[in-house]
Structures are given as structure tokens and as C-alpha cells.
mmCIF file of C-alpha atoms in Angstrom:
data_model
loop_
_atom_site.group_PDB
_atom_site.id
_atom_site.type_symbol
_atom_site.label_atom_id
_atom_site.label_comp_id
_atom_site.label_asym_id
_atom_site.label_seq_id
_atom_site.Cartn_x
_atom_site.Cartn_y
_atom_site.Cartn_z
ATOM 1 C CA MET A 72 0.018 0.091 0.050
ATOM 2 C CA ASP A 73 1.476 3.426 -0.962
ATOM 3 C CA ALA A 74 2.089 6.247 1.607
ATOM 4 C CA HIS A 75 -0.907 8.262 -0.115
ATOM 5 C CA LYS A 76 -3.486 5.342 0.192
ATOM 6 C CA GLN A 77 -2.153 4.800 3.871
ATOM 7 C CA ASN A 78 -2.787 8.543 4.835
ATOM 8 C CA ILE A 79 -6.201 8.511 3.534
ATOM 9 C CA GLN A 80 -7.396 5.224 4.832
ATOM 10 C CA GLY A 81 -6.201 6.459 8.239
ATOM 11 C CA GLY A 82 -8.621 9.375 7.987
ATOM 12 C CA LYS A 83 -6.177 12.028 8.946
ATOM 13 C CA MET A 84 -2.876 13.610 7.621
ATOM 14 C CA SER A 85 -0.334 14.456 10.201
ATOM 15 C CA SER A 86 0.779 18.042 10.270
ATOM 16 C CA LYS A 87 4.209 17.239 8.961
ATOM 17 C CA ASN A 88 2.501 15.969 5.824
ATOM 18 C CA ILE A 89 0.109 18.864 5.213
ATOM 19 C CA PRO A 90 1.663 21.277 2.322
ATOM 20 C CA LYS A 91 2.129 24.789 3.071
ATOM 21 C CA VAL A 92 -0.921 25.608 0.789
ATOM 22 C CA LEU A 93 -3.274 23.666 3.156
ATOM 23 C CA GLU A 94 -2.040 24.607 6.537
ATOM 24 C CA ASP A 95 -4.929 27.244 6.966
ATOM 25 C CA ILE A 96 -7.714 24.880 5.387
ATOM 26 C CA LEU A 97 -9.387 24.164 8.477
ATOM 27 C CA CYS A 98 -12.908 23.457 7.152
ATOM 28 C CA LEU A 99 -14.358 22.694 3.475
ATOM 29 C CA GLN A 100 -15.624 26.295 3.015
ATOM 30 C CA ASP A 101 -11.638 27.533 3.322
ATOM 31 C CA PHE A 102 -11.113 25.919 0.138
ATOM 32 C CA GLU A 103 -13.228 28.165 -2.051
ATOM 33 C CA GLU A 104 -11.243 31.410 -1.451
ATOM 34 C CA LYS A 105 -8.089 29.654 -2.172
ATOM 35 C CA ALA A 106 -9.802 28.207 -5.438
ATOM 36 C CA ARG A 107 -10.856 31.797 -6.563
ATOM 37 C CA ARG A 108 -7.349 32.826 -6.350
ATOM 38 C CA LYS A 109 -6.033 30.292 -8.455
ATOM 39 C CA LEU A 110 -8.676 29.579 -11.095
ATOM 40 C CA PRO A 111 -9.561 31.838 -13.944
ATOM 41 C CA ARG A 112 -12.623 34.028 -13.492
ATOM 42 C CA PRO A 113 -14.804 32.008 -16.011
ATOM 43 C CA ILE A 114 -13.834 28.499 -14.516
ATOM 44 C CA PHE A 115 -14.248 29.497 -11.039
ATOM 45 C CA GLY A 116 -17.755 31.129 -11.835
ATOM 46 C CA TYR A 117 -18.814 27.986 -13.513
ATOM 47 C CA ILE A 118 -18.223 26.078 -10.528
ATOM 48 C CA ALA A 119 -19.337 28.508 -7.534
ATOM 49 C CA GLY A 120 -22.558 29.876 -9.924
ATOM 50 C CA ALA A 121 -26.006 28.795 -9.783
ATOM 51 C CA ALA A 122 -29.325 29.492 -11.356
ATOM 52 C CA GLU A 123 -30.734 33.183 -11.800
ATOM 53 C CA GLU A 124 -30.811 34.777 -8.228
ATOM 54 C CA ASN A 125 -29.182 31.903 -6.368
ATOM 55 C CA THR A 126 -32.529 31.333 -4.168
ATOM 56 C CA SER A 127 -32.161 27.690 -4.214
ATOM 57 C CA LEU A 128 -28.344 27.943 -3.689
ATOM 58 C CA GLN A 129 -28.752 29.921 -0.522
ATOM 59 C CA ASP A 130 -31.710 27.902 0.861
ATOM 60 C CA ASN A 131 -29.458 24.647 0.521
ATOM 61 C CA ARG A 132 -27.229 26.342 3.258
ATOM 62 C CA SER A 133 -29.900 28.082 5.040
ATOM 63 C CA VAL A 134 -31.973 24.928 5.529
ATOM 64 C CA PHE A 135 -29.681 23.370 8.463
ATOM 65 C CA LYS A 136 -30.170 26.193 10.855
ATOM 66 C CA ASN A 137 -33.670 24.838 11.113
ATOM 67 C CA TYR A 138 -32.464 22.051 12.794
ATOM 68 C CA ARG A 139 -30.829 21.749 16.325
ATOM 69 C CA PHE A 140 -29.523 18.516 17.749
ATOM 70 C CA ILE A 141 -30.500 16.991 21.077
ATOM 71 C CA THR A 142 -27.585 15.100 22.624
ATOM 72 C CA GLN A 143 -27.210 12.295 24.886
ATOM 73 C CA VAL A 144 -24.287 12.444 27.408
ATOM 74 C CA LEU A 145 -22.338 9.966 29.684
ATOM 75 C CA THR A 146 -22.790 7.490 26.981
ATOM 76 C CA ASP A 147 -19.479 5.304 25.891
ATOM 77 C CA VAL A 148 -18.609 6.507 22.638
ATOM 78 C CA SER A 149 -15.056 5.121 22.726
ATOM 79 C CA LYS A 150 -15.998 2.492 19.912
ATOM 80 C CA ARG A 151 -17.275 5.245 17.151
ATOM 81 C CA ASP A 152 -17.343 3.890 13.661
ATOM 82 C CA GLN A 153 -18.915 5.840 10.933
ATOM 83 C CA LYS A 154 -18.980 3.151 8.401
ATOM 84 C CA VAL A 155 -22.073 2.579 6.389
ATOM 85 C CA GLU A 156 -23.312 -0.259 4.052
ATOM 86 C CA LEU A 157 -24.875 0.599 0.516
ATOM 87 C CA PHE A 158 -25.925 -1.844 -2.544
ATOM 88 C CA GLY A 159 -23.650 -4.551 -0.450
ATOM 89 C CA LYS A 160 -20.450 -2.793 0.115
ATOM 90 C CA THR A 161 -19.193 -1.115 3.271
ATOM 91 C CA TYR A 162 -17.727 2.406 3.049
ATOM 92 C CA HIS A 163 -15.838 4.312 5.562
ATOM 93 C CA SER A 164 -17.965 7.400 5.882
ATOM 94 C CA PRO A 165 -21.559 8.416 5.088
ATOM 95 C CA PHE A 166 -20.776 11.212 2.691
ATOM 96 C CA GLY A 167 -19.182 10.791 -0.833
ATOM 97 C CA ILE A 168 -18.345 13.005 -3.875
ATOM 98 C CA ALA A 169 -20.945 14.142 -6.012
ATOM 99 C CA PRO A 170 -20.822 14.515 -9.884
ATOM 100 C CA MET A 171 -19.641 17.780 -11.023
ATOM 101 C CA GLY A 172 -18.697 18.389 -14.807
ATOM 102 C CA LEU A 173 -15.440 19.746 -16.173
ATOM 103 C CA ASN A 174 -13.111 18.777 -13.238
ATOM 104 C CA ALA A 175 -10.518 18.277 -15.545
ATOM 105 C CA LEU A 176 -10.697 22.065 -16.599
ATOM 106 C CA SER A 177 -10.134 22.919 -12.726
ATOM 107 C CA THR A 178 -7.244 20.552 -11.900
ATOM 108 C CA TYR A 179 -4.849 18.337 -14.108
ATOM 109 C CA ARG A 180 -6.734 14.793 -14.594
ATOM 110 C CA GLY A 181 -9.598 16.162 -12.178
ATOM 111 C CA ASP A 182 -11.804 13.253 -12.738
ATOM 112 C CA VAL A 183 -8.891 10.816 -12.040
ATOM 113 C CA VAL A 184 -7.782 12.867 -9.042
ATOM 114 C CA LEU A 185 -11.355 12.835 -7.329
ATOM 115 C CA ALA A 186 -12.085 9.172 -8.086
ATOM 116 C CA ARG A 187 -8.766 7.527 -7.279
ATOM 117 C CA THR A 188 -8.512 9.509 -3.956
ATOM 118 C CA ALA A 189 -12.136 8.757 -3.204
ATOM 119 C CA GLN A 190 -11.586 5.079 -3.715
ATOM 120 C CA ALA A 191 -8.256 5.071 -1.397
ATOM 121 C CA ALA A 192 -10.147 6.396 1.198
ATOM 122 C CA ASN A 193 -13.278 4.252 0.866
ATOM 123 C CA ILE A 194 -15.824 6.629 -0.016
ATOM 124 C CA VAL A 195 -18.046 6.866 -2.738
ATOM 125 C CA SER A 196 -17.162 8.877 -5.855
ATOM 126 C CA ILE A 197 -19.649 9.549 -8.893
ATOM 127 C CA MET A 198 -18.131 10.605 -12.249
ATOM 128 C CA SER A 199 -19.961 13.001 -14.124
ATOM 129 C CA GLY A 200 -21.104 12.592 -17.668
ATOM 130 C CA SER A 201 -20.347 16.209 -18.274
ATOM 131 C CA SER A 202 -16.483 15.310 -18.222
ATOM 132 C CA LEU A 203 -13.695 15.830 -20.075
ATOM 133 C CA ILE A 204 -11.638 12.497 -19.391
ATOM 134 C CA PRO A 205 -12.998 9.384 -21.147
ATOM 135 C CA LEU A 206 -15.040 7.395 -18.597
ATOM 136 C CA GLU A 207 -12.893 4.285 -19.578
ATOM 137 C CA ALA A 208 -9.760 6.003 -18.264
ATOM 138 C CA VAL A 209 -11.736 6.950 -14.653
ATOM 139 C CA ALA A 210 -12.909 3.311 -14.544
ATOM 140 C CA LYS A 211 -9.454 1.816 -15.036
ATOM 141 C CA ALA A 212 -7.954 4.236 -12.353
ATOM 142 C CA ALA A 213 -10.598 3.568 -9.833
ATOM 143 C CA PRO A 214 -13.028 0.741 -10.672
ATOM 144 C CA ASP A 215 -15.545 1.387 -7.748
ATOM 145 C CA THR A 216 -16.560 4.799 -9.204
ATOM 146 C CA TRP A 217 -20.362 5.293 -9.905
ATOM 147 C CA PHE A 218 -21.061 6.979 -13.254
ATOM 148 C CA GLN A 219 -23.635 9.594 -13.705
ATOM 149 C CA ALA A 220 -25.298 9.831 -17.163
ATOM 150 C CA TYR A 221 -27.021 13.015 -18.832
ATOM 151 C CA LEU A 222 -29.359 11.007 -21.239
ATOM 152 C CA PRO A 223 -29.230 11.561 -25.003
ATOM 153 C CA GLY A 224 -32.558 12.812 -26.754
ATOM 154 C CA ASP A 225 -33.526 9.438 -28.111
ATOM 155 C CA THR A 226 -33.339 5.895 -27.288
ATOM 156 C CA PRO A 227 -30.554 4.695 -29.670
ATOM 157 C CA ARG A 228 -28.336 7.030 -28.375
ATOM 158 C CA ILE A 229 -29.267 6.117 -24.796
ATOM 159 C CA LEU A 230 -28.451 2.551 -25.345
ATOM 160 C CA ALA A 231 -25.298 3.188 -27.151
ATOM 161 C CA LEU A 232 -24.165 5.307 -23.903
ATOM 162 C CA LEU A 233 -25.366 2.588 -21.740
ATOM 163 C CA GLU A 234 -23.444 -0.020 -23.781
ATOM 164 C CA ARG A 235 -20.199 2.133 -23.558
ATOM 165 C CA ILE A 236 -20.707 2.483 -19.718
ATOM 166 C CA LYS A 237 -21.112 -1.249 -19.276
ATOM 167 C CA ASN A 238 -18.118 -2.186 -21.230
ATOM 168 C CA ALA A 239 -16.036 0.316 -19.099
ATOM 169 C CA GLY A 240 -17.062 -1.742 -16.239
ATOM 170 C CA PHE A 241 -19.301 0.543 -14.112
ATOM 171 C CA LYS A 242 -21.333 -1.461 -11.848
ATOM 172 C CA THR A 243 -23.608 1.631 -10.667
ATOM 173 C CA LEU A 244 -25.247 4.017 -12.921
ATOM 174 C CA VAL A 245 -26.793 7.284 -11.629
ATOM 175 C CA ILE A 246 -29.273 8.785 -14.129
ATOM 176 C CA THR A 247 -29.720 12.694 -13.687
ATOM 177 C CA VAL A 248 -33.679 13.663 -14.461
ATOM 178 C CA ASP A 249 -33.806 17.401 -13.631
ATOM 179 C CA ILE A 250 -32.385 18.831 -16.910
ATOM 180 C CA PRO A 251 -35.394 18.675 -19.429
ATOM 181 C CA VAL A 252 -34.098 22.043 -20.728
ATOM 182 C CA SER A 253 -30.729 23.972 -20.102
ATOM 183 C CA ALA A 254 -31.171 26.342 -16.922
ATOM 184 C CA ASN A 255 -30.736 29.940 -17.093
ATOM 185 C CA ARG A 256 -27.023 30.291 -15.404
ATOM 186 C CA GLU A 257 -26.783 34.191 -15.889
ATOM 187 C CA ASN A 258 -23.916 33.923 -13.473
ATOM 188 C CA ASN A 259 -21.839 31.838 -15.938
ATOM 189 C CA VAL A 260 -22.575 34.573 -18.858
ATOM 190 C CA ARG A 261 -21.276 37.348 -16.411
ATOM 191 C CA SER A 262 -17.971 35.456 -15.441
ATOM 192 C CA GLY A 263 -17.610 34.851 -19.117
ATOM 193 C CA PHE A 264 -18.181 30.989 -19.290
ATOM 194 C CA SER A 265 -19.819 28.989 -22.043
ATOM 195 C CA THR A 266 -19.521 25.615 -23.493
ATOM 196 C CA PRO A 267 -17.445 25.452 -25.534
ATOM 197 C CA LEU A 268 -15.398 28.664 -24.261
ATOM 198 C CA ARG A 269 -14.800 31.159 -26.952
ATOM 199 C CA PRO A 270 -11.493 32.402 -27.619
ATOM 200 C CA SER A 271 -11.080 36.138 -26.777
ATOM 201 C CA LEU A 272 -8.557 38.754 -25.390
ATOM 202 C CA ARG A 273 -10.627 38.650 -22.042
ATOM 203 C CA LEU A 274 -10.331 34.678 -21.724
ATOM 204 C CA ALA A 275 -6.734 34.975 -22.641
ATOM 205 C CA TRP A 276 -6.139 37.561 -19.823
ATOM 206 C CA ASP A 277 -7.986 35.544 -17.398
ATOM 207 C CA GLY A 278 -5.576 32.447 -18.265
ATOM 208 C CA LEU A 279 -2.456 34.677 -18.292
ATOM 209 C CA THR A 280 -3.636 35.952 -14.735
ATOM 210 C CA ARG A 281 -3.593 32.640 -13.461
ATOM 211 C CA LEU A 282 -0.208 31.179 -14.413
ATOM 212 C CA SER A 283 -0.043 28.175 -12.042
ATOM 213 C CA TRP A 284 -3.443 27.056 -13.759
ATOM 214 C CA LEU A 285 -2.350 27.919 -17.184
ATOM 215 C CA PHE A 286 1.122 25.739 -17.048
ATOM 216 C CA GLY A 287 -0.134 23.452 -14.408
ATOM 217 C CA THR A 288 -3.708 22.433 -15.854
ATOM 218 C CA PHE A 289 -4.421 23.657 -19.250
ATOM 219 C CA CYS A 290 -0.983 23.408 -20.850
ATOM 220 C CA ARG A 291 -0.353 20.235 -19.221
ATOM 221 C CA THR A 292 -3.305 18.675 -20.352
ATOM 222 C CA PHE A 293 -3.039 20.245 -23.796
ATOM 223 C CA MET A 294 0.628 18.780 -24.457
ATOM 224 C CA LYS A 295 -0.194 15.296 -23.178
ATOM 225 C CA TYR A 296 -3.884 14.876 -24.291
ATOM 226 C CA GLY A 297 -4.468 17.422 -26.702
ATOM 227 C CA MET A 298 -7.709 19.832 -26.665
ATOM 228 C CA PRO A 299 -9.841 18.396 -23.886
ATOM 229 C CA HIS A 300 -13.402 17.586 -25.443
ATOM 230 C CA PHE A 301 -16.706 16.613 -23.739
ATOM 231 C CA GLU A 302 -16.091 12.794 -23.830
ATOM 232 C CA ASN A 303 -19.043 10.999 -22.088
ATOM 233 C CA SER A 304 -22.451 12.716 -22.633
ATOM 234 C CA PHE A 305 -22.676 10.348 -25.724
ATOM 235 C CA ALA A 306 -21.300 7.070 -26.932
ATOM 236 C CA THR A 307 -19.241 9.285 -29.225
ATOM 237 C CA ARG A 308 -16.761 12.022 -28.529
ATOM 238 C CA GLY A 309 -18.512 15.512 -27.976
ATOM 239 C CA ALA A 310 -17.284 19.151 -28.383
ATOM 240 C CA PRO A 311 -14.000 20.771 -27.731
ATOM 241 C CA ILE A 312 -13.911 22.665 -24.345
ATOM 242 C CA LEU A 313 -12.421 25.529 -26.477
ATOM 243 C CA SER A 314 -13.771 26.632 -29.877
ATOM 244 C CA ALA A 315 -14.664 29.680 -31.831
ATOM 245 C CA ASN A 316 -17.479 27.987 -34.008
ATOM 246 C CA VAL A 317 -18.120 24.501 -32.620
ATOM 247 C CA LEU A 318 -21.577 24.131 -30.803
ATOM 248 C CA ARG A 319 -22.107 21.819 -28.055
ATOM 249 C CA ASP A 320 -24.882 19.038 -28.577
ATOM 250 C CA PHE A 321 -27.290 19.404 -25.617
ATOM 251 C CA SER A 322 -29.833 17.136 -27.320
ATOM 252 C CA ALA A 323 -33.460 18.338 -26.412
ATOM 253 C CA ARG A 324 -34.420 16.144 -23.287
ATOM 254 C CA ASP A 325 -37.777 17.694 -22.801
ATOM 255 C CA HIS A 326 -39.817 14.422 -24.223
ATOM 256 C CA LEU A 327 -37.994 12.219 -22.075
ATOM 257 C CA ASN A 328 -40.349 10.040 -19.570
ATOM 258 C CA TRP A 329 -40.683 7.193 -17.180
ATOM 259 C CA GLU A 330 -40.869 4.780 -20.436
ATOM 260 C CA HIS A 331 -37.241 5.886 -21.167
ATOM 261 C CA PHE A 332 -36.187 4.810 -17.625
ATOM 262 C CA LYS A 333 -38.196 1.407 -17.969
ATOM 263 C CA GLN A 334 -35.915 0.886 -21.102
ATOM 264 C CA ILE A 335 -33.066 1.586 -19.149
ATOM 265 C CA ARG A 336 -34.053 -0.463 -16.255
ATOM 266 C CA ASP A 337 -34.674 -3.416 -18.526
ATOM 267 C CA TYR A 338 -31.001 -2.938 -19.959
ATOM 268 C CA TRP A 339 -29.090 -2.154 -17.282
ATOM 269 C CA GLN A 340 -28.166 -5.203 -14.864
ATOM 270 C CA GLY A 341 -26.072 -3.319 -12.320
ATOM 271 C CA HIS A 342 -27.332 -0.766 -9.458
ATOM 272 C CA LEU A 343 -29.623 1.896 -11.076
ATOM 273 C CA VAL A 344 -29.985 5.438 -9.195
ATOM 274 C CA ILE A 345 -32.192 8.195 -10.136
ATOM 275 C CA LYS A 346 -30.823 11.599 -9.281
ATOM 276 C CA GLY A 347 -32.782 14.978 -9.112
ATOM 277 C CA VAL A 348 -35.825 13.756 -7.523
ATOM 278 C CA LEU A 349 -37.568 16.317 -5.378
ATOM 279 C CA SER A 350 -41.258 15.117 -4.527
ATOM 280 C CA VAL A 351 -42.768 12.191 -2.808
ATOM 281 C CA LYS A 352 -44.567 11.432 -5.954
ATOM 282 C CA ASP A 353 -41.599 10.868 -8.110
ATOM 283 C CA ALA A 354 -39.622 9.095 -5.161
ATOM 284 C CA ARG A 355 -42.380 6.659 -5.252
ATOM 285 C CA LEU A 356 -42.517 6.222 -8.946
ATOM 286 C CA ALA A 357 -38.883 5.724 -8.937
ATOM 287 C CA LYS A 358 -38.924 3.036 -6.362
ATOM 288 C CA GLU A 359 -42.043 1.380 -8.489
ATOM 289 C CA MET A 360 -40.086 1.515 -11.746
ATOM 290 C CA GLY A 361 -37.321 -0.515 -10.212
ATOM 291 C CA ALA A 362 -34.632 2.172 -9.350
ATOM 292 C CA ASP A 363 -32.299 0.599 -6.775
ATOM 293 C CA GLY A 364 -31.941 4.235 -4.983
ATOM 294 C CA ILE A 365 -32.538 7.783 -5.355
ATOM 295 C CA ILE A 366 -30.583 10.867 -4.632
ATOM 296 C CA LEU A 367 -32.752 13.818 -3.759
ATOM 297 C CA SER A 368 -31.302 16.985 -5.078
ATOM 298 C CA ASN A 369 -31.824 20.245 -6.815
ATOM 299 C CA HIS A 370 -28.557 20.108 -8.606
ATOM 300 C CA GLY A 371 -26.984 22.436 -6.021
ATOM 301 C CA GLY A 372 -29.288 25.168 -7.349
ATOM 302 C CA ARG A 373 -27.887 25.200 -10.672
ATOM 303 C CA GLN A 374 -31.329 24.251 -12.344
ATOM 304 C CA LEU A 375 -34.719 25.509 -11.278
ATOM 305 C CA ASP A 376 -34.060 28.446 -9.038
ATOM 306 C CA GLY A 377 -36.590 28.627 -6.218
ATOM 307 C CA ALA A 378 -36.621 24.686 -5.969
ATOM 308 C CA THR A 379 -36.884 23.569 -2.452
ATOM 309 C CA SER A 380 -33.629 22.182 -0.541
ATOM 310 C CA PRO A 381 -33.470 18.142 -0.508
ATOM 311 C CA MET A 382 -33.407 18.399 3.229
ATOM 312 C CA ARG A 383 -36.844 20.146 3.416
ATOM 313 C CA ILE A 384 -38.458 16.973 1.625
ATOM 314 C CA LEU A 385 -36.014 14.356 3.184
ATOM 315 C CA PRO A 386 -38.197 13.114 6.055
ATOM 316 C CA ASP A 387 -41.360 12.685 3.925
ATOM 317 C CA VAL A 388 -39.460 10.645 1.200
ATOM 318 C CA VAL A 389 -38.012 8.369 3.655
ATOM 319 C CA GLN A 390 -41.517 7.947 5.310
ATOM 320 C CA ALA A 391 -43.031 7.212 2.165
ATOM 321 C CA LEU A 392 -40.531 4.597 0.570
ATOM 322 C CA GLY A 393 -39.387 3.111 4.105
ATOM 323 C CA SER A 394 -36.289 3.197 6.127
ATOM 324 C CA ASP A 395 -34.640 0.221 4.330
ATOM 325 C CA TYR A 396 -34.734 2.007 0.906
ATOM 326 C CA PRO A 397 -31.581 3.864 -0.202
ATOM 327 C CA VAL A 398 -32.456 7.361 -0.085
ATOM 328 C CA MET A 399 -29.654 9.574 -0.621
ATOM 329 C CA ILE A 400 -28.933 13.245 -1.077
ATOM 330 C CA ASP A 401 -26.941 16.185 -2.128
ATOM 331 C CA SER A 402 -26.973 19.993 -2.435
ATOM 332 C CA GLY A 403 -25.448 22.511 0.114
ATOM 333 C CA PHE A 404 -23.780 19.851 2.303
ATOM 334 C CA ARG A 405 -20.413 21.589 3.725
ATOM 335 C CA ARG A 406 -20.083 20.136 7.350
ATOM 336 C CA GLY A 407 -19.989 17.108 9.340
ATOM 337 C CA SER A 408 -22.920 18.230 11.292
ATOM 338 C CA ASP A 409 -25.005 18.640 7.898
ATOM 339 C CA VAL A 410 -24.161 14.977 6.980
ATOM 340 C CA LEU A 411 -25.292 13.761 10.360
ATOM 341 C CA LYS A 412 -28.238 15.860 10.345
ATOM 342 C CA ALA A 413 -29.336 14.183 7.002
ATOM 343 C CA VAL A 414 -28.304 10.819 8.340
ATOM 344 C CA ALA A 415 -30.569 11.219 11.203
ATOM 345 C CA LEU A 416 -33.477 12.118 8.878
ATOM 346 C CA GLY A 417 -32.980 8.717 7.049
ATOM 347 C CA ALA A 418 -30.242 9.379 4.493
ATOM 348 C CA LYS A 419 -28.154 6.351 3.486
ATOM 349 C CA MET A 420 -25.477 8.694 1.948
ATOM 350 C CA VAL A 421 -24.666 12.334 1.424
ATOM 351 C CA PHE A 422 -22.725 13.727 -1.440
ATOM 352 C CA VAL A 423 -20.799 17.000 -1.185
ATOM 353 C CA GLY A 424 -19.914 18.635 -4.757
ATOM 354 C CA ARG A 425 -18.141 21.984 -5.129
ATOM 355 C CA PRO A 426 -15.837 21.640 -2.030
ATOM 356 C CA PHE A 427 -14.402 18.612 -3.441
ATOM 357 C CA ASN A 428 -13.499 20.288 -6.806
ATOM 358 C CA TYR A 429 -12.058 23.364 -4.773
ATOM 359 C CA ALA A 430 -9.919 21.090 -3.240
ATOM 360 C CA ALA A 431 -8.446 19.430 -6.045
ATOM 361 C CA ALA A 432 -8.068 22.843 -7.804
ATOM 362 C CA VAL A 433 -5.899 23.987 -4.751
ATOM 363 C CA ALA A 434 -3.711 21.032 -4.180
ATOM 364 C CA GLY A 435 -4.558 17.911 -6.414
ATOM 365 C CA ASP A 436 -5.027 14.497 -4.654
ATOM 366 C CA THR A 437 -3.469 16.141 -1.606
ATOM 367 C CA GLY A 438 -6.244 18.697 -1.582
ATOM 368 C CA VAL A 439 -8.876 16.139 -1.674
ATOM 369 C CA GLU A 440 -7.602 14.005 0.690
ATOM 370 C CA HIS A 441 -7.266 16.889 3.256
ATOM 371 C CA ALA A 442 -11.072 17.662 2.501
ATOM 372 C CA ILE A 443 -11.902 14.072 3.031
ATOM 373 C CA SER A 444 -10.147 14.155 6.302
ATOM 374 C CA LEU A 445 -11.458 17.378 7.283
ATOM 375 C CA LEU A 446 -15.170 16.229 6.907
ATOM 376 C CA ARG A 447 -14.416 12.603 8.523
ATOM 377 C CA ASP A 448 -13.167 14.262 11.492
ATOM 378 C CA GLU A 449 -15.945 16.769 11.866
ATOM 379 C CA VAL A 450 -18.438 13.580 11.479
ATOM 380 C CA ASP A 451 -16.307 11.606 13.996
ATOM 381 C CA ARG A 452 -16.149 14.292 16.733
ATOM 382 C CA ASN A 453 -19.765 15.362 15.990
ATOM 383 C CA MET A 454 -20.999 11.398 16.564
ATOM 384 C CA ALA A 455 -18.931 11.493 19.896
ATOM 385 C CA MET A 456 -20.794 14.526 21.135
ATOM 386 C CA LEU A 457 -24.190 13.347 20.359
ATOM 387 C CA GLY A 458 -23.556 10.167 21.955
ATOM 388 C CA VAL A 459 -23.602 7.502 19.255
ATOM 389 C CA ASN A 460 -21.074 4.833 18.112
ATOM 390 C CA ARG A 461 -22.844 4.022 14.698
ATOM 391 C CA CYS A 462 -24.554 6.197 12.110
ATOM 392 C CA HIS A 463 -27.599 3.921 12.077
ATOM 393 C CA GLU A 464 -28.011 4.966 16.023
ATOM 394 C CA LEU A 465 -28.790 8.454 14.540
ATOM 395 C CA ASN A 466 -32.567 9.111 14.258
ATOM 396 C CA PRO A 467 -35.236 12.067 13.687
ATOM 397 C CA SER A 468 -35.470 12.201 17.759
ATOM 398 C CA MET A 469 -32.322 13.444 17.982
ATOM 399 C CA LEU A 470 -33.309 16.681 15.901
ATOM 400 C CA ILE A 471 -35.644 19.502 16.794
ATOM 401 C CA ASN A 472 -36.988 21.259 13.701
ATOM 402 C CA CYS A 473 -36.880 24.899 14.893
ATOM 403 C CA ARG A 474 -39.049 26.218 12.277
ATOM 404 C CA SER A 475 -41.859 23.920 12.557
ATOM 405 C CA SER A 476 -41.742 24.685 16.304
ATOM 406 C CA ASP A 477 -42.095 28.439 15.791
#
């Protein structure tokens, strides 16, 4: 076992192993400002931005303030273990890395970095279909990675993509269903981001003022692999990330329906998860149609602005589907306390997106390792102070919903 894997499986980096750039990173939020200083404005804007007025983005954070813990004291918590079981596999923590596109644009080989570090830490990592590294390369580097697909607009291309994913060796497929049309991401426009990126003096300046990114990520990638392309939206290669005239194929998805999901379920023999559910009705349908699990999500506030935080519907969905059914969740999680609040309400796994992207941008594998360590330590400390030794001991009685009690 190499030193990297030993460090991350141990759950903690010793201070002498922490590089200088990470010495003042004490929580996941601290990565954001360092990433802002390192990344060109359009790329940082793409990661940080959400839809329209950021209403859902802000609600994703504010919802956690509605819940307060009830602790139990004088309980022996010396044998704490935050492991959880999901789809027959035991993971070391109840959180994982959410899919987010263009990771390889913010750090060199970003999708491989996230997947490889997550596997070393034995946590879940989901690769985005909107990524710039062929899914086969990620599956080879980290075979336990899940793959998240954006469905093409017609059945033949859907089945061709599924065949490619299966042949690459992925065992768990996540279908994102909350993008019937492209979102109104005004923040991307204001920051100069588009897909593909359009060459301009402004874009050139943004790159030249971030030399460590320019040479350490973009030029390094270009010299070894050529111009990055959208590799995994379809069975075939998509548009380049930088082009003056090529358009990215967003393939209309507004006609996709549950019959398409049924076709996928009939074809896909591995674990199948639906991501983007925000109602009890759709959660029930997903279970009835054969989904092995669901991820409650408002896409990190990046789709419908004003969509509810998944935390607000989590209790109702768990009650409707039963405590044994894998209800997972993402959007807005930043603290170990956030993770444990969701687990107490019945979530089987919590996914965190932007902070891990920032961590990779700041310090590659080591940054992601540090981020996992910080969150894992927070979960561990909070379990001790709550008076529990295992995640399954958490339950709704350990929370007060301050909003409902007002």
C-alpha cells in the first residue's frame, strides 16, 4: 500500500505531511477562496455559480440552521465507527463526492484525481457525464467509481451510451433527471463562461493572470492529451472545450419520460440510481419502476431557481419509501453536522460537490485527501458529542426542527 493510500485510509494527515497551501484550510469552506485565487474567473464562476438569483443555492445552506441537535451524555462513545453499507459494499464514511462536470478544467486530470482519492479513502465517488476525461480512463484508475449519465435525446443513443458505460466496467449507474432544458445560468454569462469556451482577449487575460493554472492544468493537459473534449455525454466524442465555432450538442431532453427509464432498467443489470428527485410522488415512482436508490437533489441550485432544498423533503420521502430503501441526498452540504442531520433524517449517503472540486484545484490529490479528512473528522467528533457510536443509531428524535416549532 502506497503512502497516499495509507494516509487517506487512516482518515487524517499528520501536520508534517500537510503542504503549506493547506495549512490554513480548517474546513471545507476554506477551499473556496483559495480556489478563487487560483482559477481563471470563468472557470471559478462556473463552479461557484447557480441559476438566476441563487435562491435555491442559498436555501441549500440556510436549511441546516432550522435543525438543532439533542445530545445524549455519559454514553460510552470510545468505539465510534462511521462506516455505512450501501448496495452490498461497506464504505468508511456516510458521505461521498457528487458528480460535477469539467473537473479536468479546474485541475489536471481532475476526474481521475477525485475518483482515485475517493477509492483510496473508501468513500463513494460519482463521475459526471459532463466530463473531459474518457470514462474508460476513470474506470481503470478507480473501478469502484459510479457513473452519472445525462440521457441523450433518443433511445438508440441512450442504449449506445449505456453499452459504453457497461463495457467500461461501471457497476452503478446514476441517471440525472432534472435537466429537461438548460438552466438560466446568468452567473456563467457574467463570468465569461460558456461551453465551449470562446477564444477572446478577455479569456486569454483570465488565463495569463492565473499562471499556475495555465501551465499546471491547461497547458499540461494540452501537451499530453490534446484539446479536452466533452467525452462522455454520448457514446461518441463531443465538442472541444475551447472553440470559436463548434457548438455543444445539448440534445433536447424535454420529451424524456418514465418509459425511457423503464427501457434503461430493462437493459442495465447493475445498480441503478435516479438523481434529481424532489417530490414524494416521483420518489415513489422511481422505486416502483425499479430504481435501486434515489438521490434527492436540486442540482446544487444550478437548475430551477426557487426549487426546494432536498433536506426539506427528506423526512417525507423516507417515510413514504421506508427506512430500508436507499434514499441519498446532495446540495449544500459543507459540514459534518450537515451530514449527520441528513443521516438522522434517514439519508443513507450524503454527496458533496463544489468543495471537493475546489480542493482538487488547490492541491490535487493532496487537497482532496485533506478535504475528506476534515469532513471525516467533523463527523467523528460530532458523533461523540451526540453520544452515538454508529450512524444507524442516529434518528429523527435527535433533532428539533426549529422552524416547525416556531
